[in-house]
Coordinates of C-alpha atoms in Angstrom, one line a residue:
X1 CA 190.2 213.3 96.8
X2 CA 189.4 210.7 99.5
X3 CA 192.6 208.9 98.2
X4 CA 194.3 209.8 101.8
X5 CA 197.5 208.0 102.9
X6 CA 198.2 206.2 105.7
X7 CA 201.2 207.1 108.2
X8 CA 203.2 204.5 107.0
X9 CA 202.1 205.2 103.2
X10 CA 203.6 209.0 104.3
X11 CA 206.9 207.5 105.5
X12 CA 207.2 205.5 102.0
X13 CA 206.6 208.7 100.3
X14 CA 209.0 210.5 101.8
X15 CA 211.6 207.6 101.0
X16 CA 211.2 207.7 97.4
X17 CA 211.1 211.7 97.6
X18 CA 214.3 211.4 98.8
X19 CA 215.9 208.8 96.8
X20 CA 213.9 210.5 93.5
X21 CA 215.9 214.0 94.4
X22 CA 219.1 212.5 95.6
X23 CA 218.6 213.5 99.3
X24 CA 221.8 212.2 101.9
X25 CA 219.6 209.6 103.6
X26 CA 220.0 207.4 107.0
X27 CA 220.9 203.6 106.8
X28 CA 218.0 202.9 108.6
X29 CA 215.7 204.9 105.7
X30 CA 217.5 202.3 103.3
X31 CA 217.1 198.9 105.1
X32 CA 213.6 199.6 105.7
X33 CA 212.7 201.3 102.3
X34 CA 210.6 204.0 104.6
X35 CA 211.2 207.1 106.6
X36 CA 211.6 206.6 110.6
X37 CA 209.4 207.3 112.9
X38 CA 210.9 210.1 114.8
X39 CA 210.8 212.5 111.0
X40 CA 207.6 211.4 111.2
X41 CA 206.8 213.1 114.2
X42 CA 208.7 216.2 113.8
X43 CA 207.2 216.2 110.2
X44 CA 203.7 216.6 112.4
X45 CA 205.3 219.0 114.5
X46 CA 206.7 221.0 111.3
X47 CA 202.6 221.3 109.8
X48 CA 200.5 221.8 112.6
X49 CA 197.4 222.0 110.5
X50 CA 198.0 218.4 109.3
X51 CA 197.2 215.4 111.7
X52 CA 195.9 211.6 112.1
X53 CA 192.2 211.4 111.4
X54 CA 189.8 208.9 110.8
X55 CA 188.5 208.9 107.5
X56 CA 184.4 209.1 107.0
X57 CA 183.8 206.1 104.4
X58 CA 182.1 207.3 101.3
X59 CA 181.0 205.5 98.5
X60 CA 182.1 205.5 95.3
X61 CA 178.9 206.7 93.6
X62 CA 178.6 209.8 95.8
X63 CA 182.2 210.8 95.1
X64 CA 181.9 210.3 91.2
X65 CA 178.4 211.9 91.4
X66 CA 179.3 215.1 93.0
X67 CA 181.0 216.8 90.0
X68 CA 180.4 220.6 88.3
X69 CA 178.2 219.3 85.6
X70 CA 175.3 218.0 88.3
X71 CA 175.5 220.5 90.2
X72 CA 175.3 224.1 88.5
X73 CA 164.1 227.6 87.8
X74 CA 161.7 228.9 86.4
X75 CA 159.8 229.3 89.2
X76 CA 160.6 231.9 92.1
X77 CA 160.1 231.4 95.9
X78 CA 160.3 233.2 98.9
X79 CA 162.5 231.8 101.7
X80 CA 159.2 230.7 103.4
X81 CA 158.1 229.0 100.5
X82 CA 161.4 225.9 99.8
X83 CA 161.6 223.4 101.9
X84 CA 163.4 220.4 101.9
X85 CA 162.1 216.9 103.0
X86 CA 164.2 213.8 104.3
X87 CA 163.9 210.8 106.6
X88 CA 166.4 208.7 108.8
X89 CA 166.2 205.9 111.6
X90 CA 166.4 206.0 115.2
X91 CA 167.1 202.3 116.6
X92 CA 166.7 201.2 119.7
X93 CA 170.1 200.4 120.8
X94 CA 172.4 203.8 120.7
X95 CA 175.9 203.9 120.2
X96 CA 176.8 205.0 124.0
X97 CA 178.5 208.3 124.1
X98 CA 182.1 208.9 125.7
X99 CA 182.7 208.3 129.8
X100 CA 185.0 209.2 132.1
X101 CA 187.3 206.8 132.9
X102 CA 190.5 205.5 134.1
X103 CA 193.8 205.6 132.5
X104 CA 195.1 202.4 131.7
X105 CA 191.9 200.3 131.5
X106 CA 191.4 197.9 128.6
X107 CA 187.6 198.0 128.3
X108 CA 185.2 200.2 129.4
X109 CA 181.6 199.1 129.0
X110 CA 178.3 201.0 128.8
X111 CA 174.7 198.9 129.1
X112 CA 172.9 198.9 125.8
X113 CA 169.2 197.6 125.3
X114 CA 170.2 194.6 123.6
X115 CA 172.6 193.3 120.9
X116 CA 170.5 194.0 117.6
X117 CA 168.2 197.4 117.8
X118 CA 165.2 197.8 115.7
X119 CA 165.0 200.6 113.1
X120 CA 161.9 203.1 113.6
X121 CA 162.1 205.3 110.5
X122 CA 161.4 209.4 111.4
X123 CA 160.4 212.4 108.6
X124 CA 160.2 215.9 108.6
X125 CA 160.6 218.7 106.3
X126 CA 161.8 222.0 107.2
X127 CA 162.0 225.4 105.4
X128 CA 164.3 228.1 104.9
X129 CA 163.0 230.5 107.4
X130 CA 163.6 227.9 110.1
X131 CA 160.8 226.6 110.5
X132 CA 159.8 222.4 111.0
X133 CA 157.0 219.9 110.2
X134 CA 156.3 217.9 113.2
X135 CA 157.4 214.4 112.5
X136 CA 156.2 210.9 110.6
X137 CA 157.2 208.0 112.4
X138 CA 157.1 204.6 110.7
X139 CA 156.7 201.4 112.8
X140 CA 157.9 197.5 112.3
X141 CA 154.6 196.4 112.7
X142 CA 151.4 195.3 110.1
X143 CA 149.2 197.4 112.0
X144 CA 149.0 201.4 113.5
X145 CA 148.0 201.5 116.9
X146 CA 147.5 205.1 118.3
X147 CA 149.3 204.7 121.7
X148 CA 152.2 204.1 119.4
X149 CA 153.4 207.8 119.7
X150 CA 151.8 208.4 122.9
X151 CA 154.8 210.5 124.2
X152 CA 155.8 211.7 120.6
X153 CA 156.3 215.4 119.7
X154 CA 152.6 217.2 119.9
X155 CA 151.4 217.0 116.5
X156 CA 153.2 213.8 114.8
X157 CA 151.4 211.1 113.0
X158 CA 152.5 207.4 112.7
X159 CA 152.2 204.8 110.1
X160 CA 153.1 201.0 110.1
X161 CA 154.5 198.5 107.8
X162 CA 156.2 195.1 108.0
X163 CA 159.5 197.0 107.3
X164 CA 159.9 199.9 108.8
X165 CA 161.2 201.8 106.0
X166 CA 159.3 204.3 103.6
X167 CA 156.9 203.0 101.2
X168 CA 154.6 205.1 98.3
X169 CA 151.8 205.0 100.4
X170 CA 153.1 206.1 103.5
X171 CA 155.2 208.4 101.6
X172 CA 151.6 209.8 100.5
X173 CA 150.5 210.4 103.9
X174 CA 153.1 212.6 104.7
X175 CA 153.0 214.6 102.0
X176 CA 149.0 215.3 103.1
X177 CA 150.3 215.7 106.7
X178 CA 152.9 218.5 105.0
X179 CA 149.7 220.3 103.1
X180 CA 148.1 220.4 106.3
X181 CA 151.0 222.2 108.3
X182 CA 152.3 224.5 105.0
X183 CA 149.0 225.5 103.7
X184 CA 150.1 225.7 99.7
X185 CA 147.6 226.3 97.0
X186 CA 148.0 226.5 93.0
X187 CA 147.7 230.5 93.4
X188 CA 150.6 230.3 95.9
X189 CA 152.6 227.3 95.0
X190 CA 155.5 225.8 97.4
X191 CA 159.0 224.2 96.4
X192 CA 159.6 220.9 98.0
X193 CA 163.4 219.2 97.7
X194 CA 163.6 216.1 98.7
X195 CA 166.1 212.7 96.7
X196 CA 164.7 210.7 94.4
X197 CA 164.4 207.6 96.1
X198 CA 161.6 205.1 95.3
X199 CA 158.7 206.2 97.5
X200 CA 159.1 209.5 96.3
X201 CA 158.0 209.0 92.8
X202 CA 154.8 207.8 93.6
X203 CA 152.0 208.8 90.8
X204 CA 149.6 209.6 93.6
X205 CA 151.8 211.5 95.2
X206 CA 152.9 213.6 92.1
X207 CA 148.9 214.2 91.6
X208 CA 148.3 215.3 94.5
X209 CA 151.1 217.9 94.7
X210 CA 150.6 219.1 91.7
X211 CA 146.7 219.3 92.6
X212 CA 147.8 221.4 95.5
X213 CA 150.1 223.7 94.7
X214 CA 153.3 221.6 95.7
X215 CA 156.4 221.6 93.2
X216 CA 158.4 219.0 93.7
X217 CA 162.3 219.0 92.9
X218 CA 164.8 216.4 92.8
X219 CA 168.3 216.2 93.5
X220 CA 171.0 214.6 91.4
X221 CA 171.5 211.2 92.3
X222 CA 174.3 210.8 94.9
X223 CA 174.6 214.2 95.9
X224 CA 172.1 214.9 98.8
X225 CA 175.4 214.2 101.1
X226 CA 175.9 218.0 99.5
X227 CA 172.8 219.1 98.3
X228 CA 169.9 218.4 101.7
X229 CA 169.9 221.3 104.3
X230 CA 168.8 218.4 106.3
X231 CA 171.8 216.2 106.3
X232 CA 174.0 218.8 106.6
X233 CA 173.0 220.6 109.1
X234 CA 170.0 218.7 111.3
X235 CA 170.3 215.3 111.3
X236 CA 173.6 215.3 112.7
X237 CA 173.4 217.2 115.6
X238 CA 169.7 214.7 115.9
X239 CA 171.9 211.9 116.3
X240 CA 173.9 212.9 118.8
X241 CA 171.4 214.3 120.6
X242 CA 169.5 211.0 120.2
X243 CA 172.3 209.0 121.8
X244 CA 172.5 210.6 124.7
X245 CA 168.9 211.3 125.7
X246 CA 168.6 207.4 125.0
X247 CA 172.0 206.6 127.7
X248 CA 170.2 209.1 129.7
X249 CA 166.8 206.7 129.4
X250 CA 169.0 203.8 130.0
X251 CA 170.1 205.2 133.3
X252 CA 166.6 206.3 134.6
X253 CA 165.4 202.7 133.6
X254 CA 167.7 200.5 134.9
X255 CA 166.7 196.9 134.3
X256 CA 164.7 197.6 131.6
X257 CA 164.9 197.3 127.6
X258 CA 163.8 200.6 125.2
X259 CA 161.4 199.1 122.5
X260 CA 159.7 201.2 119.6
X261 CA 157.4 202.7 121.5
X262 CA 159.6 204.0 123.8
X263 CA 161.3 206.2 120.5
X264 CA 158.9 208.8 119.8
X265 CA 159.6 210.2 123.5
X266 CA 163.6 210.3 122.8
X267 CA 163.1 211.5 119.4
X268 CA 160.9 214.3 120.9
X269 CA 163.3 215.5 123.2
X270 CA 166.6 215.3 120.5
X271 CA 164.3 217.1 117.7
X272 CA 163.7 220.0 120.1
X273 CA 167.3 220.7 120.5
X274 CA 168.7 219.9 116.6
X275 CA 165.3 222.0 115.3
X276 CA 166.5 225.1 115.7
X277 CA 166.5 228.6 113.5
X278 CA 169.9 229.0 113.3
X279 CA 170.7 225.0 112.4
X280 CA 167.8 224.8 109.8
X281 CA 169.0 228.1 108.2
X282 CA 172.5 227.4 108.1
X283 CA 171.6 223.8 106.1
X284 CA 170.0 226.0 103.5
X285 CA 172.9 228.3 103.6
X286 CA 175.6 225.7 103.1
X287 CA 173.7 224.2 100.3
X288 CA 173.5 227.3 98.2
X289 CA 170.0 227.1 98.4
X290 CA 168.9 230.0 100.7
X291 CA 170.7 232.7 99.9
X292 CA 170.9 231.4 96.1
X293 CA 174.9 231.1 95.7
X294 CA 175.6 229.0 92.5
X295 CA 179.4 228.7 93.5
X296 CA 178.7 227.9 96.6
X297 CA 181.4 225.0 96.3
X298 CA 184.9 225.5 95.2
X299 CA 187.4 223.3 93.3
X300 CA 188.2 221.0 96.8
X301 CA 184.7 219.8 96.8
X302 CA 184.7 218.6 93.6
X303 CA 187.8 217.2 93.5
X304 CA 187.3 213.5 94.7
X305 CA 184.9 213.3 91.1
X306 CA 187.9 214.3 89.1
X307 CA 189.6 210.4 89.3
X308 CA 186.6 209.9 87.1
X309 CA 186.3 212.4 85.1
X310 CA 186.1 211.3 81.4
X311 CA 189.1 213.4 79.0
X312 CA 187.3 215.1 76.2
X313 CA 187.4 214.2 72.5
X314 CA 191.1 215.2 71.2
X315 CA 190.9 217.6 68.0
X316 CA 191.4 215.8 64.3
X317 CA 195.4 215.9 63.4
X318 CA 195.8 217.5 60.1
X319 CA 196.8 215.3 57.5
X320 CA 200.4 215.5 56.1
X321 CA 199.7 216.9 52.7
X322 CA 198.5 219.8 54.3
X323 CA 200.6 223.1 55.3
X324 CA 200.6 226.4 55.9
X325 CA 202.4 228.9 53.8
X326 CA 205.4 230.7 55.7
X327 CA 203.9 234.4 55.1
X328 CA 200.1 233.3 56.3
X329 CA 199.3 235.2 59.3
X330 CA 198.5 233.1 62.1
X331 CA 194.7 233.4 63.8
X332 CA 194.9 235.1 67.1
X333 CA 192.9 232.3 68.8
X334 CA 195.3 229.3 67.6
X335 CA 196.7 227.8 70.6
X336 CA 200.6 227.6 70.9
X337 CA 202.0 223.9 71.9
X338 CA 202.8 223.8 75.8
X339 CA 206.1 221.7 75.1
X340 CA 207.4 223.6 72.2
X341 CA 209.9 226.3 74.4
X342 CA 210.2 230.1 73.3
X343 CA 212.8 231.7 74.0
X344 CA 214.0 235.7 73.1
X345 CA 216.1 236.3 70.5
X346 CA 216.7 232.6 69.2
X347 CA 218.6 232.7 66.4
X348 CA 217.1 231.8 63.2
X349 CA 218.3 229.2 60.7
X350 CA 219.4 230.0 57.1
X351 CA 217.3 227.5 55.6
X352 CA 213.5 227.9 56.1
X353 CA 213.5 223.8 57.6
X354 CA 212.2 223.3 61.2
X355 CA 213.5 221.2 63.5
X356 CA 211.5 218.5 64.6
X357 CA 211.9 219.2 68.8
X358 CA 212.6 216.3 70.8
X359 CA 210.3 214.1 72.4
X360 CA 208.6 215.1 75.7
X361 CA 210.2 212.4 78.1
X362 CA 208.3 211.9 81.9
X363 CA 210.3 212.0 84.3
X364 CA 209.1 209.0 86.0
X365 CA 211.2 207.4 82.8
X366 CA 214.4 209.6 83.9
X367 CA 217.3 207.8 86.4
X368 CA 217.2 210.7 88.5
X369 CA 215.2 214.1 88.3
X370 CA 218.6 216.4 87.2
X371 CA 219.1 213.7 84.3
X372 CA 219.9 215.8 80.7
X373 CA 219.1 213.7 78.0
X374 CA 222.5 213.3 75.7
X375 CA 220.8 214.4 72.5
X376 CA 219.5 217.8 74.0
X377 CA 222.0 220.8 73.7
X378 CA 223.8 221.8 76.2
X379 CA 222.0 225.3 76.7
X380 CA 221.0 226.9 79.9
X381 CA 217.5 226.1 79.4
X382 CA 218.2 222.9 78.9
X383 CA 220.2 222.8 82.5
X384 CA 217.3 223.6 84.2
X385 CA 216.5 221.2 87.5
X386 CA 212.8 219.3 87.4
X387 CA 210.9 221.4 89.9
X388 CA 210.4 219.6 93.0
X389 CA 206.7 218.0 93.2
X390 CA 205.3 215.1 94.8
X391 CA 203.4 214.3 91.6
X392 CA 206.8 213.8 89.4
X393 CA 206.5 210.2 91.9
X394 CA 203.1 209.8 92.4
X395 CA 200.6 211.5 90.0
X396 CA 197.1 211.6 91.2
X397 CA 194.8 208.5 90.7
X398 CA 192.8 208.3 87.4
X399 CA 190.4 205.5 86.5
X400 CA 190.2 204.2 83.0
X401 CA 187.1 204.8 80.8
X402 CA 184.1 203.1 82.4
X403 CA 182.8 200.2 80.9
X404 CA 179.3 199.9 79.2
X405 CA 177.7 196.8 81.5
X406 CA 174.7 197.3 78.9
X407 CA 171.9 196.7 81.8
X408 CA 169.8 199.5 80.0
X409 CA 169.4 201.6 83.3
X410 CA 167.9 204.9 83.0
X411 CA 170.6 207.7 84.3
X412 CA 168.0 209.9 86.6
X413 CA 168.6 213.2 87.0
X414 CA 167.6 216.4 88.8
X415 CA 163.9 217.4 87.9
X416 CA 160.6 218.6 88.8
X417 CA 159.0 215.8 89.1
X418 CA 155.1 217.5 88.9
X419 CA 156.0 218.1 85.7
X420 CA 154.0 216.4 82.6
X421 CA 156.9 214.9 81.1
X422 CA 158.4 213.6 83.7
X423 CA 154.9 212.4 85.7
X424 CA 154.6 210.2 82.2
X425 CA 158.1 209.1 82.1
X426 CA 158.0 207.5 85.2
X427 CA 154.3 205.9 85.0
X428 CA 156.3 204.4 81.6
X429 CA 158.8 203.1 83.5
X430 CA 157.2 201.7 86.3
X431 CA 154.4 200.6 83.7
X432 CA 157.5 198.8 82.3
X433 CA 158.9 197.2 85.7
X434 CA 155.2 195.9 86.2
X435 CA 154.9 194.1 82.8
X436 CA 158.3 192.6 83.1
X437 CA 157.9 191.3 86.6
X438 CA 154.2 189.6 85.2
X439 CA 156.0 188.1 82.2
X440 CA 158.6 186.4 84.5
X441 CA 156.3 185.2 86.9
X442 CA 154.2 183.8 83.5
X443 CA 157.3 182.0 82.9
X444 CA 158.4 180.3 85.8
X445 CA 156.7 176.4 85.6
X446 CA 155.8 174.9 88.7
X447 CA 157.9 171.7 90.1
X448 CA 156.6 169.0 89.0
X449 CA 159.7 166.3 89.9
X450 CA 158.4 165.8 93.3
X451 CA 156.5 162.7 93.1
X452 CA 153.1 161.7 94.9
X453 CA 153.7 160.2 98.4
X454 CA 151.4 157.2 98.4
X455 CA 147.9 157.1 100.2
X456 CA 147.5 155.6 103.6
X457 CA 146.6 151.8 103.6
X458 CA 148.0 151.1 99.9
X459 CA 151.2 148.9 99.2
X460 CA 153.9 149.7 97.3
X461 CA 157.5 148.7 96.2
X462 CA 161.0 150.6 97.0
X463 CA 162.3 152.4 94.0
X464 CA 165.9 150.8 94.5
X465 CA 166.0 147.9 95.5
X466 CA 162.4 146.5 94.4
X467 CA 161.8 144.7 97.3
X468 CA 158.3 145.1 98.6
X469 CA 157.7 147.1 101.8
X470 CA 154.1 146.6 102.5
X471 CA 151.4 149.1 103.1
X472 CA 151.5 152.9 105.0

């Protein structure tokens, strides 16, 4: 539920585990309101299949995003025919990859290009037969130069901007580079996957795909972490590829700093070894895309969304004046109330009055778990002992109702974004965004509280003092 607990957090646990269930204790446990290190240990040694990891950080919005109600057409493809589209970065100074080294020493360096790296931005799209687009590069610069991706895979194109990061119309240009390579047409359309980040819902670029053939689909927000072949299966393997052929660079060019157009020949040589069949086809797998498995995903994967799940709307109580007859039959379907008990042959009172049955008390509010409350009878079912269960101490993490901020932000969602509708829903809103960025720029006054500075050769007084300070 990415709520994991630390060592020491386990060793706190344990202590109020044992205190909650009246377990004979150490001193040591007591003075330092924790478990020792040593039942620690053997606590390892007891689950092997639990140890010490470093936990990935993941943001909030994926893991509230990432829930059974996103993720559960009309159109039918062949494997040949989906494809999935994505980019990332490849900077110029790598994270160096592990050495062999002494014991004992405190730092062990590696030679990097420099202390900040520059981001090139790379895109591909692959299919679910296995096969690869060559690649887009995008370049820090305000103009393309062909010798940019001189030693590039054979095949790639390049565009530049003053980023380096996606924009619409570079995002345009790859989507003709795409036509060229997959050869779609209206009488034998293609699905493309890809998130539905801002490039991607360019108008021009929606027009042309639908002009050729190219249906484009959208993930939920969030979820691509799930969702893209490409990021679960390719890109990782890329970037570890990618760091090493760059030490490897580093090594043969000793003396010498990578720049951007030294990327297109390490990206070459990391894309041939992460673009393969069996990677590209187990991305598609995973996802549930290619073979089409719906529950792909079990109850674990959704389980760090269920901290936010909202609790639906209770049922209406039935007003007081309202009963039911004693000889009504009762509907099948009526639910029975989890904390009323049943028990065999319960004897029956002579009078027809029910008992009201005693309050359901938690047993976070009970002195110890094998507390009986004094009003209960003393019955065997009453003796039972509280099952033992972490959550009696510390129930899982919910978070309160979320708060309406009222910023008026449209909640996207997954579509196919060649579609009418939704091509005219987003020309509204980025019609919208445009008019309300002109009307605040109308709005702004210009300064107008600097004054003049005087001419050269005229004289003139000093605002504070008034004493004259002759000419410029």
């Amino acid at each position: 539920m990415y709520f994991g607990l630390t060592p020491d957090d386990v060793r706190k646990f344990a202590y109020e585990l044992a205190i909650a269930y009246e377990v004979d204790l150490p001193q040591s446990w007591t003075e330092n309101q924790k478990a020792g290190k040593d039942w620690f240990c053997s606590f390892l040694k007891r689950h092997p299949n639990i140890s010490i990891r470093a936990a990935e950080a993941t943001s909030l919005a994926r893991a509230m995003n990432f829930n059974r109600n996103n993720v559960s057409n009309r159109h039918k493809f062949a494997p040949n025919d989906i494809w999935n589209l994505d980019e990332t970065g490849a900077t110029t100074v790598q994270k160096p990859s592990k050495v062999v080294a002494k014991k004992g020493e405190k730092q062990v360096g590696a030679i990097v290009s420099a202390e900040r790296g520059v981001l090139v931005t790379v895109c591909q799209a692959i299919n679910a037969v296995g096969n690869a687009t060559t690649p887009m590069f995008i370049f820090p610069r305000v103009k393309y130069q062909g010798y940019f991706i001189r030693d590039g895979p054979p095949g790639s194109i390049g565009r530049a901007n003053g980023s380096g990061w996606m924009q619409e119309d570079d995002f345009l240009a790859f989507i003709k580079h795409f036509a060229n390579f997959s050869k779609p047409s209206k009488e034998k359309p293609l699905l493309l996957l890809l998130d539905n980040a801002g490039p991607h819902l360019s108008i021009e670029t929606l027009d042309f795909a639908k002009e050729n053939g190219i249906v484009i689909l959208s993930f939920p927000p969030h979820t691509s972490h799930k969702l893209q072949p490409l990021d679960r299966s390719v890109y990782g393997p890329f970037k570890t590829y990618l760091r090493s052929a760059q030490d490897s660079w580093m090594k043969t060019h000793p003396g010498e700093r990578m720049t951007i157009y030294d990327i297109p020949g390490v990206v070459k040589e990391a894309l041939s070894k992460a673009n393969t069949p069996i990677n590209i086809t187990n991305g598609f797998r995973k996802c549930g895309i290619f073979p089409f498995n719906r529950d792909i995903f079990e109850d674990f994967d959704f389980a760090p969304a269920d901290t936010t799940d909202q609790p639906e709307a209770e049922d209406e109580p039935i007003a007081e004046d309202e009963s039911i007859a004693d000889n009504e039959p009762v509907a099948e379907n009526e639910p029975v109330a989890e904390n009323e008990p049943l028990t065999e042959n319960e004897p029956v009172a002579e009078n027809d009055d029910f008992e009201i049955p005693p309050p359901v008390v938690n047993a976070s509010q009970l002195s110890t778990p094998n507390e009986i409350l004094e009003d209960e009878p003393s019955t065997s079912a009453a003796c039972r002992r509280l099952p033992f269960s972490p959550e009696t101490i510390r129930p899982f993490p919910v978070a309160p109702p979320r708060k309406n901020k009222g910023h008026g932000r449209k909640t996207l969602k997954s579509a196919i974004l060649t579609d009418t509708p939704e091509k005219e829903a987003i020309m509204k809103r980025k019609s919208a965004s445009e008019s309300k960025g002109k009307s605040k720029s109308k709005s702004k006054t210009p300064n107008n509280t600097q004054k003049e500075k005087p001419s050269k050769g005229t004289d003139w007084y000093c605002e504070i003092c008034g004493v004259f300070s002759g000419g410029l």
